[in-house]
PDB file of C-alpha atoms and ligand atoms in Angstrom:
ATOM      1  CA  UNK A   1      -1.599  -4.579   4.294  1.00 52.00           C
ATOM      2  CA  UNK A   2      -3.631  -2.707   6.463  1.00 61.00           C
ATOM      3  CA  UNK A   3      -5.610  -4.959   9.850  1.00 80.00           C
ATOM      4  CA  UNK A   4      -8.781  -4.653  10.461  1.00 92.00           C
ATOM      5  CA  UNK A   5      -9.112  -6.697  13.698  1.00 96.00           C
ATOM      6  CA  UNK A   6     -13.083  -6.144  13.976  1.00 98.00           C
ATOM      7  CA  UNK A   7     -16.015  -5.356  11.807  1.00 98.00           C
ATOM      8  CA  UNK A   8     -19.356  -4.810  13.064  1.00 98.00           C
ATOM      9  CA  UNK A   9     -22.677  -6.075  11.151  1.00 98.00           C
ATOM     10  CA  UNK A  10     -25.828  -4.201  10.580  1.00 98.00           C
ATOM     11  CA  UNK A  11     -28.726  -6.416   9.537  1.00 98.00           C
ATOM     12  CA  UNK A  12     -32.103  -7.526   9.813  1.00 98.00           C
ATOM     13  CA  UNK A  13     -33.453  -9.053  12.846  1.00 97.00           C
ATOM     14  CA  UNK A  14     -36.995 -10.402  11.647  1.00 97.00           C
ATOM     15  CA  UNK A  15     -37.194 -14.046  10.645  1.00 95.00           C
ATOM     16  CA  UNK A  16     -39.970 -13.929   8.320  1.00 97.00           C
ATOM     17  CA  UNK A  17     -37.098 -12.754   5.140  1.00 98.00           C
ATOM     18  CA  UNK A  18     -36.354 -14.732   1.856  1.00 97.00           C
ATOM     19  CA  UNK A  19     -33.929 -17.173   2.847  1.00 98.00           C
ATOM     20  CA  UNK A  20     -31.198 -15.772   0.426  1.00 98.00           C
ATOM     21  CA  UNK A  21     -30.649 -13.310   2.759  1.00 98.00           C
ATOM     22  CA  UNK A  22     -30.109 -15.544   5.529  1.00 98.00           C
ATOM     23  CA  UNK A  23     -27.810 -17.682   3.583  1.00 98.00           C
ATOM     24  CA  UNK A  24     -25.775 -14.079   2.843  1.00 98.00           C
ATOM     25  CA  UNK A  25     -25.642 -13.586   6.559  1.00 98.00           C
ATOM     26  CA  UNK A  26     -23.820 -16.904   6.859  1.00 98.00           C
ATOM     27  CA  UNK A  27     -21.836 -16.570   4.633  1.00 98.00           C
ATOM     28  CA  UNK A  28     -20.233 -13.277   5.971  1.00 98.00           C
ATOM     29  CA  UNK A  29     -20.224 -14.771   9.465  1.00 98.00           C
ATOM     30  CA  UNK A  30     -17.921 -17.363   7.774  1.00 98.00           C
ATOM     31  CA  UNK A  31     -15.891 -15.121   5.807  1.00 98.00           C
ATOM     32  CA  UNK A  32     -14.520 -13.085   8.846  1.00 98.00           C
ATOM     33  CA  UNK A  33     -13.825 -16.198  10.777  1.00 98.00           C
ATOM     34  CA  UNK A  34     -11.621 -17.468   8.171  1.00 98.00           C
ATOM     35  CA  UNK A  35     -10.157 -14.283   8.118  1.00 97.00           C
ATOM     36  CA  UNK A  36      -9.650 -13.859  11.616  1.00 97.00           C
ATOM     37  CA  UNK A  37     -11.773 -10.619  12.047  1.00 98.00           C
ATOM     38  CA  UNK A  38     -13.988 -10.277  14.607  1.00 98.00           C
ATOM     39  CA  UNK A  39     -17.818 -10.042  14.543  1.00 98.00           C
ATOM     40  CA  UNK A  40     -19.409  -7.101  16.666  1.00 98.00           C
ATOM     41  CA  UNK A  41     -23.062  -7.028  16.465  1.00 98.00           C
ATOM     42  CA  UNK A  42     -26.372  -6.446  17.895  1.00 98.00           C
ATOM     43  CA  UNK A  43     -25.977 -10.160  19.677  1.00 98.00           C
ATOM     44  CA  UNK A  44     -29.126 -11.306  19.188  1.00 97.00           C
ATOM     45  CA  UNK A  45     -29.827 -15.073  17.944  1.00 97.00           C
ATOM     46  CA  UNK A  46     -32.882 -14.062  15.484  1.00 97.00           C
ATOM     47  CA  UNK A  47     -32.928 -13.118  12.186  1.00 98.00           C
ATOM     48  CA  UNK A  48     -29.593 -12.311   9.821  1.00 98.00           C
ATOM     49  CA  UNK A  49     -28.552 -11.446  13.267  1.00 98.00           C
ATOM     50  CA  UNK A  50     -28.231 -14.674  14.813  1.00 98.00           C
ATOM     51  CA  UNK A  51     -27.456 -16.122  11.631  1.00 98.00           C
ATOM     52  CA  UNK A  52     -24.116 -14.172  11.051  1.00 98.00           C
ATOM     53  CA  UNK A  53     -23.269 -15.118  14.874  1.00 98.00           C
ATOM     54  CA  UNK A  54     -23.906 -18.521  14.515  1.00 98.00           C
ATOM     55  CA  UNK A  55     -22.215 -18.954  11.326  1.00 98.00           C
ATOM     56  CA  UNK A  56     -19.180 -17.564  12.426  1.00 98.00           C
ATOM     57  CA  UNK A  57     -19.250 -18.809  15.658  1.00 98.00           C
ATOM     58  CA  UNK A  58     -18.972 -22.381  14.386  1.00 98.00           C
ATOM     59  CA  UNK A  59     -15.916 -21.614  11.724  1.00 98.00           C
ATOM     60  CA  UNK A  60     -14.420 -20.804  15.318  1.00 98.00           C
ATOM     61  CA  UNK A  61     -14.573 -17.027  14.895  1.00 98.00           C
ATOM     62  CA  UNK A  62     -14.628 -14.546  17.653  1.00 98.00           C
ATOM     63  CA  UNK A  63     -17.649 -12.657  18.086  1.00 98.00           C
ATOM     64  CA  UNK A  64     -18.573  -9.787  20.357  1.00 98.00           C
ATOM     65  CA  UNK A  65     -22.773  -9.271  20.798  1.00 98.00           C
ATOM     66  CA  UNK A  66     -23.723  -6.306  22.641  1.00 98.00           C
ATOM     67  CA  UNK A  67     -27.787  -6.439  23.667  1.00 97.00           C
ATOM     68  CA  UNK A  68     -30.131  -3.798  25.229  1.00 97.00           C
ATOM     69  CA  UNK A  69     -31.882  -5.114  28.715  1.00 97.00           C
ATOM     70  CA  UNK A  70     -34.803  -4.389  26.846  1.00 96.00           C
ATOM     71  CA  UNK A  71     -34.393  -6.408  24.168  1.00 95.00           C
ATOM     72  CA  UNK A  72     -33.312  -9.284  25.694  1.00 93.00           C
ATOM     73  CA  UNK A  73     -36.129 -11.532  25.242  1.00 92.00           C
ATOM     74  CA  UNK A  74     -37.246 -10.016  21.661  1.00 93.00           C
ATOM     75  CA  UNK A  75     -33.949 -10.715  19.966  1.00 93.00           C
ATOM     76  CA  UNK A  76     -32.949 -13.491  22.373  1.00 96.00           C
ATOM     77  CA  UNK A  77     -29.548 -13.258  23.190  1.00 95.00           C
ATOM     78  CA  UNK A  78     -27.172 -15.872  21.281  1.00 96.00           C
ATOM     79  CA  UNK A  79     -24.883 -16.738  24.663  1.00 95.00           C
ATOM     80  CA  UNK A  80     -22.749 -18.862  23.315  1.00 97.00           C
ATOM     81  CA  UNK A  81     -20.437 -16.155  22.049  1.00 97.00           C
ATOM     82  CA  UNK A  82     -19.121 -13.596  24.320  1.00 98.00           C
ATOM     83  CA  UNK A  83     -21.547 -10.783  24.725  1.00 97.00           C
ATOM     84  CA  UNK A  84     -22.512  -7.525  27.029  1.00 98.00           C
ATOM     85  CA  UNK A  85     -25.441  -6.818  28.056  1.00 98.00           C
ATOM     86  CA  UNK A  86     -26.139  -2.852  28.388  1.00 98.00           C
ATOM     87  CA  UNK A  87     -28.661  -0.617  30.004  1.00 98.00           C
ATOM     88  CA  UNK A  88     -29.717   1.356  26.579  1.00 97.00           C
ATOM     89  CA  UNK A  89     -29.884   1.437  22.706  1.00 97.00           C
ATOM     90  CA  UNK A  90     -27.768   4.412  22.832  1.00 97.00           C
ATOM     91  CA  UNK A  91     -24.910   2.435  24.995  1.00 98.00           C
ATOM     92  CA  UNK A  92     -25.344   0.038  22.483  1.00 98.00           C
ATOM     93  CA  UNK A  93     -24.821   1.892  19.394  1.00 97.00           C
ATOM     94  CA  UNK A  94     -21.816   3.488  20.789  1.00 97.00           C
ATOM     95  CA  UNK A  95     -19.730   0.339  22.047  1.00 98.00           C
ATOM     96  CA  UNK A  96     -20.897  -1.219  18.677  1.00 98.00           C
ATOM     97  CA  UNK A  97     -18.884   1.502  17.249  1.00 98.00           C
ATOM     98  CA  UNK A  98     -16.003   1.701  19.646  1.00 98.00           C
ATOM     99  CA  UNK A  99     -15.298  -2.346  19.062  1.00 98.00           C
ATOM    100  CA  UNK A 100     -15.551  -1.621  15.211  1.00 98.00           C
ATOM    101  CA  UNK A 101     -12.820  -0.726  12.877  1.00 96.00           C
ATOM    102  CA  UNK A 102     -14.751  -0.891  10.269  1.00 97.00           C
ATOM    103  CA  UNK A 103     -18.620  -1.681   9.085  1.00 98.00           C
ATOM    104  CA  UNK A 104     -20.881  -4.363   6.743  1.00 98.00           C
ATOM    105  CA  UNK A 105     -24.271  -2.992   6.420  1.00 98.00           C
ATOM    106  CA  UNK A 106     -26.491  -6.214   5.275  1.00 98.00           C
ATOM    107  CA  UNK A 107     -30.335  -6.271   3.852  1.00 98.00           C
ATOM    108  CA  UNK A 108     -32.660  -4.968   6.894  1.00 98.00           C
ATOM    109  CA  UNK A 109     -35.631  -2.811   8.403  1.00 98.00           C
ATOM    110  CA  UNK A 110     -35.665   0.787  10.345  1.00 97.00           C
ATOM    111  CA  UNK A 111     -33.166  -0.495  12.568  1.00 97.00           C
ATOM    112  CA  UNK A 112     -30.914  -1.210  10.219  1.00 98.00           C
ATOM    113  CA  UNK A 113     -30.996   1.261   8.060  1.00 98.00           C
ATOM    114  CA  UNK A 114     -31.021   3.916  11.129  1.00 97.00           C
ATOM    115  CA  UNK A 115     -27.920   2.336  12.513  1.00 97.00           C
ATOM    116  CA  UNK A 116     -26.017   3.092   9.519  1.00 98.00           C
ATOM    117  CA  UNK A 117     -27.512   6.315   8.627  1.00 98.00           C
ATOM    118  CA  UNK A 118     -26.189   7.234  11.817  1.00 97.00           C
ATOM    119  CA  UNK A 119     -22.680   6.297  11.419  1.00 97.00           C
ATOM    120  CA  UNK A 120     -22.953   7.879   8.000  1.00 97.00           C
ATOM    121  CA  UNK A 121     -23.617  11.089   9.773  1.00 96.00           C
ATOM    122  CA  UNK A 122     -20.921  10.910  12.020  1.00 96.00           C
ATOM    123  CA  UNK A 123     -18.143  10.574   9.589  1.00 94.00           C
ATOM    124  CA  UNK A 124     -20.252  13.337   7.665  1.00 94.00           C
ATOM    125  CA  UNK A 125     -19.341  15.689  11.036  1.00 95.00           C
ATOM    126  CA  UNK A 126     -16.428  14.536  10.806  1.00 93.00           C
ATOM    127  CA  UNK A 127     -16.306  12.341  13.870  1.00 95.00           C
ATOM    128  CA  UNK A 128     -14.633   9.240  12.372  1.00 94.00           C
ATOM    129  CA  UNK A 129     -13.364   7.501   9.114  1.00 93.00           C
ATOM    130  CA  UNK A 130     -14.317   4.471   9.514  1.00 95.00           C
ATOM    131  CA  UNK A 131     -15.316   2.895   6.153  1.00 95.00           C
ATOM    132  CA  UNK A 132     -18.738   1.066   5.675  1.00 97.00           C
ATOM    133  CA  UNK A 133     -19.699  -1.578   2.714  1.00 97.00           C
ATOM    134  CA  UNK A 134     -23.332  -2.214   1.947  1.00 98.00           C
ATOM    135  CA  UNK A 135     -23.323  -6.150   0.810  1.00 98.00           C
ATOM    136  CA  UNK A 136     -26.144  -7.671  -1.037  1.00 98.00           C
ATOM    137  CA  UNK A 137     -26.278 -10.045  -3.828  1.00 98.00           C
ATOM    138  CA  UNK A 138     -29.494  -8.772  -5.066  1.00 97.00           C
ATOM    139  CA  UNK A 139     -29.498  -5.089  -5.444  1.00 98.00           C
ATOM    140  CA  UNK A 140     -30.959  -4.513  -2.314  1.00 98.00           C
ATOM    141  CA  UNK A 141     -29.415  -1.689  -0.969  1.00 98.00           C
ATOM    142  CA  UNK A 142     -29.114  -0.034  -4.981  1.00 98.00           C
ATOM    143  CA  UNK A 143     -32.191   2.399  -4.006  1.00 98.00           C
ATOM    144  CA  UNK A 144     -30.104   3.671  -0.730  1.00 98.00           C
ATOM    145  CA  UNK A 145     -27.261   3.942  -3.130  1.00 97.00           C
ATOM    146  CA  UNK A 146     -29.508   6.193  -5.840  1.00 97.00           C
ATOM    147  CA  UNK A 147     -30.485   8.388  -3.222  1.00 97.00           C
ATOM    148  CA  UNK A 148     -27.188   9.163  -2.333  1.00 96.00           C
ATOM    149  CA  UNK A 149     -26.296  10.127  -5.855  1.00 96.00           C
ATOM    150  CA  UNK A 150     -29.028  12.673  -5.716  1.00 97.00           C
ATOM    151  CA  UNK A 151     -28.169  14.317  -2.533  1.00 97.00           C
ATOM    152  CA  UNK A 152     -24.731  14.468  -4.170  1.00 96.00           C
ATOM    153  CA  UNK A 153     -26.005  15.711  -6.845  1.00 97.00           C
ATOM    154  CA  UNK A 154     -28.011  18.535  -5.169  1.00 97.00           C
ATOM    155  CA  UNK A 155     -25.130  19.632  -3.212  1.00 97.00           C
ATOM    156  CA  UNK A 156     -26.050  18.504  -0.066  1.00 97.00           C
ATOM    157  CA  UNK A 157     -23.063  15.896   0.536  1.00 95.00           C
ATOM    158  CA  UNK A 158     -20.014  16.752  -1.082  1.00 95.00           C
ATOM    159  CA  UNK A 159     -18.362  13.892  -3.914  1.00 94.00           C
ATOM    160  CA  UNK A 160     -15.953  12.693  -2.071  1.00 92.00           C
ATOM    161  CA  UNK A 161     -18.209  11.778   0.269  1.00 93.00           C
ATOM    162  CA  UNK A 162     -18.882   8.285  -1.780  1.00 92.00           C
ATOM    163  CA  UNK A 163     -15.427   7.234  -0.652  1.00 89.00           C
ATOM    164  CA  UNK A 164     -16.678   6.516   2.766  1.00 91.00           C
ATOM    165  CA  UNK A 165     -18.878   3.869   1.848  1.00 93.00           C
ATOM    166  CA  UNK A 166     -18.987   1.088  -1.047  1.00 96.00           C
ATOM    167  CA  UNK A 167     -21.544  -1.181  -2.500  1.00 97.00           C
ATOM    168  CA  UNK A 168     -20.386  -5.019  -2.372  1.00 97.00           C
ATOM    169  CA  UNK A 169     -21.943  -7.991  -4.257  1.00 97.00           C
ATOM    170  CA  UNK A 170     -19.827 -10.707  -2.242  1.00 98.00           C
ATOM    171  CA  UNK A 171     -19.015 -10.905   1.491  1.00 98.00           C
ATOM    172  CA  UNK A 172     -15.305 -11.322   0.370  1.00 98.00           C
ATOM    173  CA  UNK A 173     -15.843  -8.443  -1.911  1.00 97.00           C
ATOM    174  CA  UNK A 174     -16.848  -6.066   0.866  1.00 98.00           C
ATOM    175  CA  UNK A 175     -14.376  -7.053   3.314  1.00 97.00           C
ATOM    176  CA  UNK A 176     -11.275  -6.646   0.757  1.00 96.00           C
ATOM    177  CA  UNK A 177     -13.031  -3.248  -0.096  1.00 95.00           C
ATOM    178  CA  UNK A 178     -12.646  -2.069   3.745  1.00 96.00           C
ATOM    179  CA  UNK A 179      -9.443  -3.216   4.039  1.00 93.00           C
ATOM    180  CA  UNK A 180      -8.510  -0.671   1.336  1.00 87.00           C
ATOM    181  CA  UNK A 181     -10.488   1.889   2.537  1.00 82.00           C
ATOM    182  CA  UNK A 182      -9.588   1.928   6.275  1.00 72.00           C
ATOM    183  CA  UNK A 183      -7.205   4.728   7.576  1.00 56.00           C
ATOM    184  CA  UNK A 184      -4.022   4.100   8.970  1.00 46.00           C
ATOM    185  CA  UNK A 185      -3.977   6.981  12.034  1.00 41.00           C
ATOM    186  CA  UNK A 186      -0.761   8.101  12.559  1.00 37.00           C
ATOM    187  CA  UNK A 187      -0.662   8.249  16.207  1.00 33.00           C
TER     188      UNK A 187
HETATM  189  P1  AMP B   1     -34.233  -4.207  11.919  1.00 59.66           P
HETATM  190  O1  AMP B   1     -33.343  -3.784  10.788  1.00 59.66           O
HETATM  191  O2  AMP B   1     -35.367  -3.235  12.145  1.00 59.66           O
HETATM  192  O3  AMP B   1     -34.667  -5.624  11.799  1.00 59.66           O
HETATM  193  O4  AMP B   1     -33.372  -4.082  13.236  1.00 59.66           O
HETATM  194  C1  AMP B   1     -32.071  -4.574  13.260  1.00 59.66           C
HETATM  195  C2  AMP B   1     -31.418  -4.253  14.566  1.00 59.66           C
HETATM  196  O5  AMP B   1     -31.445  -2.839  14.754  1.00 59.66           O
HETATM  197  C3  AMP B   1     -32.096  -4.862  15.778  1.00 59.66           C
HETATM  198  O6  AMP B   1     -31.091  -5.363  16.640  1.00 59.66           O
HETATM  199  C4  AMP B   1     -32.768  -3.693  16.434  1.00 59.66           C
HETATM  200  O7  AMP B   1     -32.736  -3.822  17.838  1.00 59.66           O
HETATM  201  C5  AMP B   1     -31.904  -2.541  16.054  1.00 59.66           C
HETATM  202  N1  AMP B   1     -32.660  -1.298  16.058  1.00 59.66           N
HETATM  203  C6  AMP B   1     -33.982  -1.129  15.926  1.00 59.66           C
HETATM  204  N2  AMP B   1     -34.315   0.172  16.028  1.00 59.66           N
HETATM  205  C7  AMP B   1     -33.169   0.839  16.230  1.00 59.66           C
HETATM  206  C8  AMP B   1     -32.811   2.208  16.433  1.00 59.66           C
HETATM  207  N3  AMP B   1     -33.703   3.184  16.448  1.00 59.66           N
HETATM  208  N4  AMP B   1     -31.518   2.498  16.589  1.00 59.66           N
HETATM  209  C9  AMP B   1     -30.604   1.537  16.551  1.00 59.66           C
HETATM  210  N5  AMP B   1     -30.850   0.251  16.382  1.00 59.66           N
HETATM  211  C10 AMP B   1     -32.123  -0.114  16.232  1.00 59.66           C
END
């Protein structure tokens, strides 16, 4: 089977969210510890953010944050995992990427949803194949999912588009889901 040896999380930072989606947080951050796949993120310690870290920090995962200077306060940096701290968002985005084999796009805001958008666009242009799974328990990202069908549907995105991302129920779900989707390069 195929190794992925490091997926990075999109999700919310706020702390002010329902608590299931906290709980779903930890529970991924669990999930690729006990698989042995490493955790790239944003690296702060708030929100689903810090919750994922945390989580799989303690199962004794390995976790890579990688933090803005600017942010470094706002999303206070969770240093007990090994992080980087960078000069930009845009250095940030792009090591995020580089570390990543593959992606889990969680329940978030603009930030979230821009992150993935954008990495979305890039294997639109052709830039990658990385696969991305949106994971929620509660339908969250089914609206995201909707609108995708109708830019399909008008032609803007071609069908076979939808293979490059999937919609997951169960952190397990999603990982097992990029693990058949990933892309062995033959180098
Ligand atoms: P949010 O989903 O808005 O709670 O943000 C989640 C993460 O995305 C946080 O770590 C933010 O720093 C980050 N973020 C916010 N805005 C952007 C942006 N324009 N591009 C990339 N990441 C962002």
């Amino acid at each position: 089977m195929t190794k992925i040896r490091s997926i990075c999380v999109y999700c919310g930072a706020s702390d002010t969210v329902d608590p299931q989606y906290i709980r779903l947080a930890e529970q991924l951050g669990r999930e690729l510890a006990k698989r042995d796949i490493r955790l790239v993120y944003g690296g702060g310690g708030v929100g689903l953010m810090g919750a994922c870290a945390r989580a799989a920090h303690e199962s004794a995962g390995e976790v890579l944050g990688i933090m803005p200077k600017f942010l470094l306060q706002k999303e206070r940096i969770y240093k007990d995992v090994e992080h980087r701290i960078v000069d930009d968002m845009h250095t940030r985005k792009q090591m995020m990427f580089d570390e990543a084999d593959a992606f889990i796009v969680l329940p978030g805001g603009i930030g979230t949803l821009e992150e993935a958008v954008e990495i979305l666009s890039w294997a639109r242009l052709g830039l990658h194949a990385k696969p991305m799974a949106f994971l929620d328990e509660d339908g969250f990202w089914t609206p995201f999912f909707d609108l995708l069908e109708k830019i399909i549907q008008g032609g803007f995105i071609p069908e076979d588009f939808r293979q490059a991302m999937v919609h997951s129920r169960e952190p397990g779900e999603a990982v097992d889901a990029l693990l058949d989707r990933v892309v062995v390069l033959d180098l």
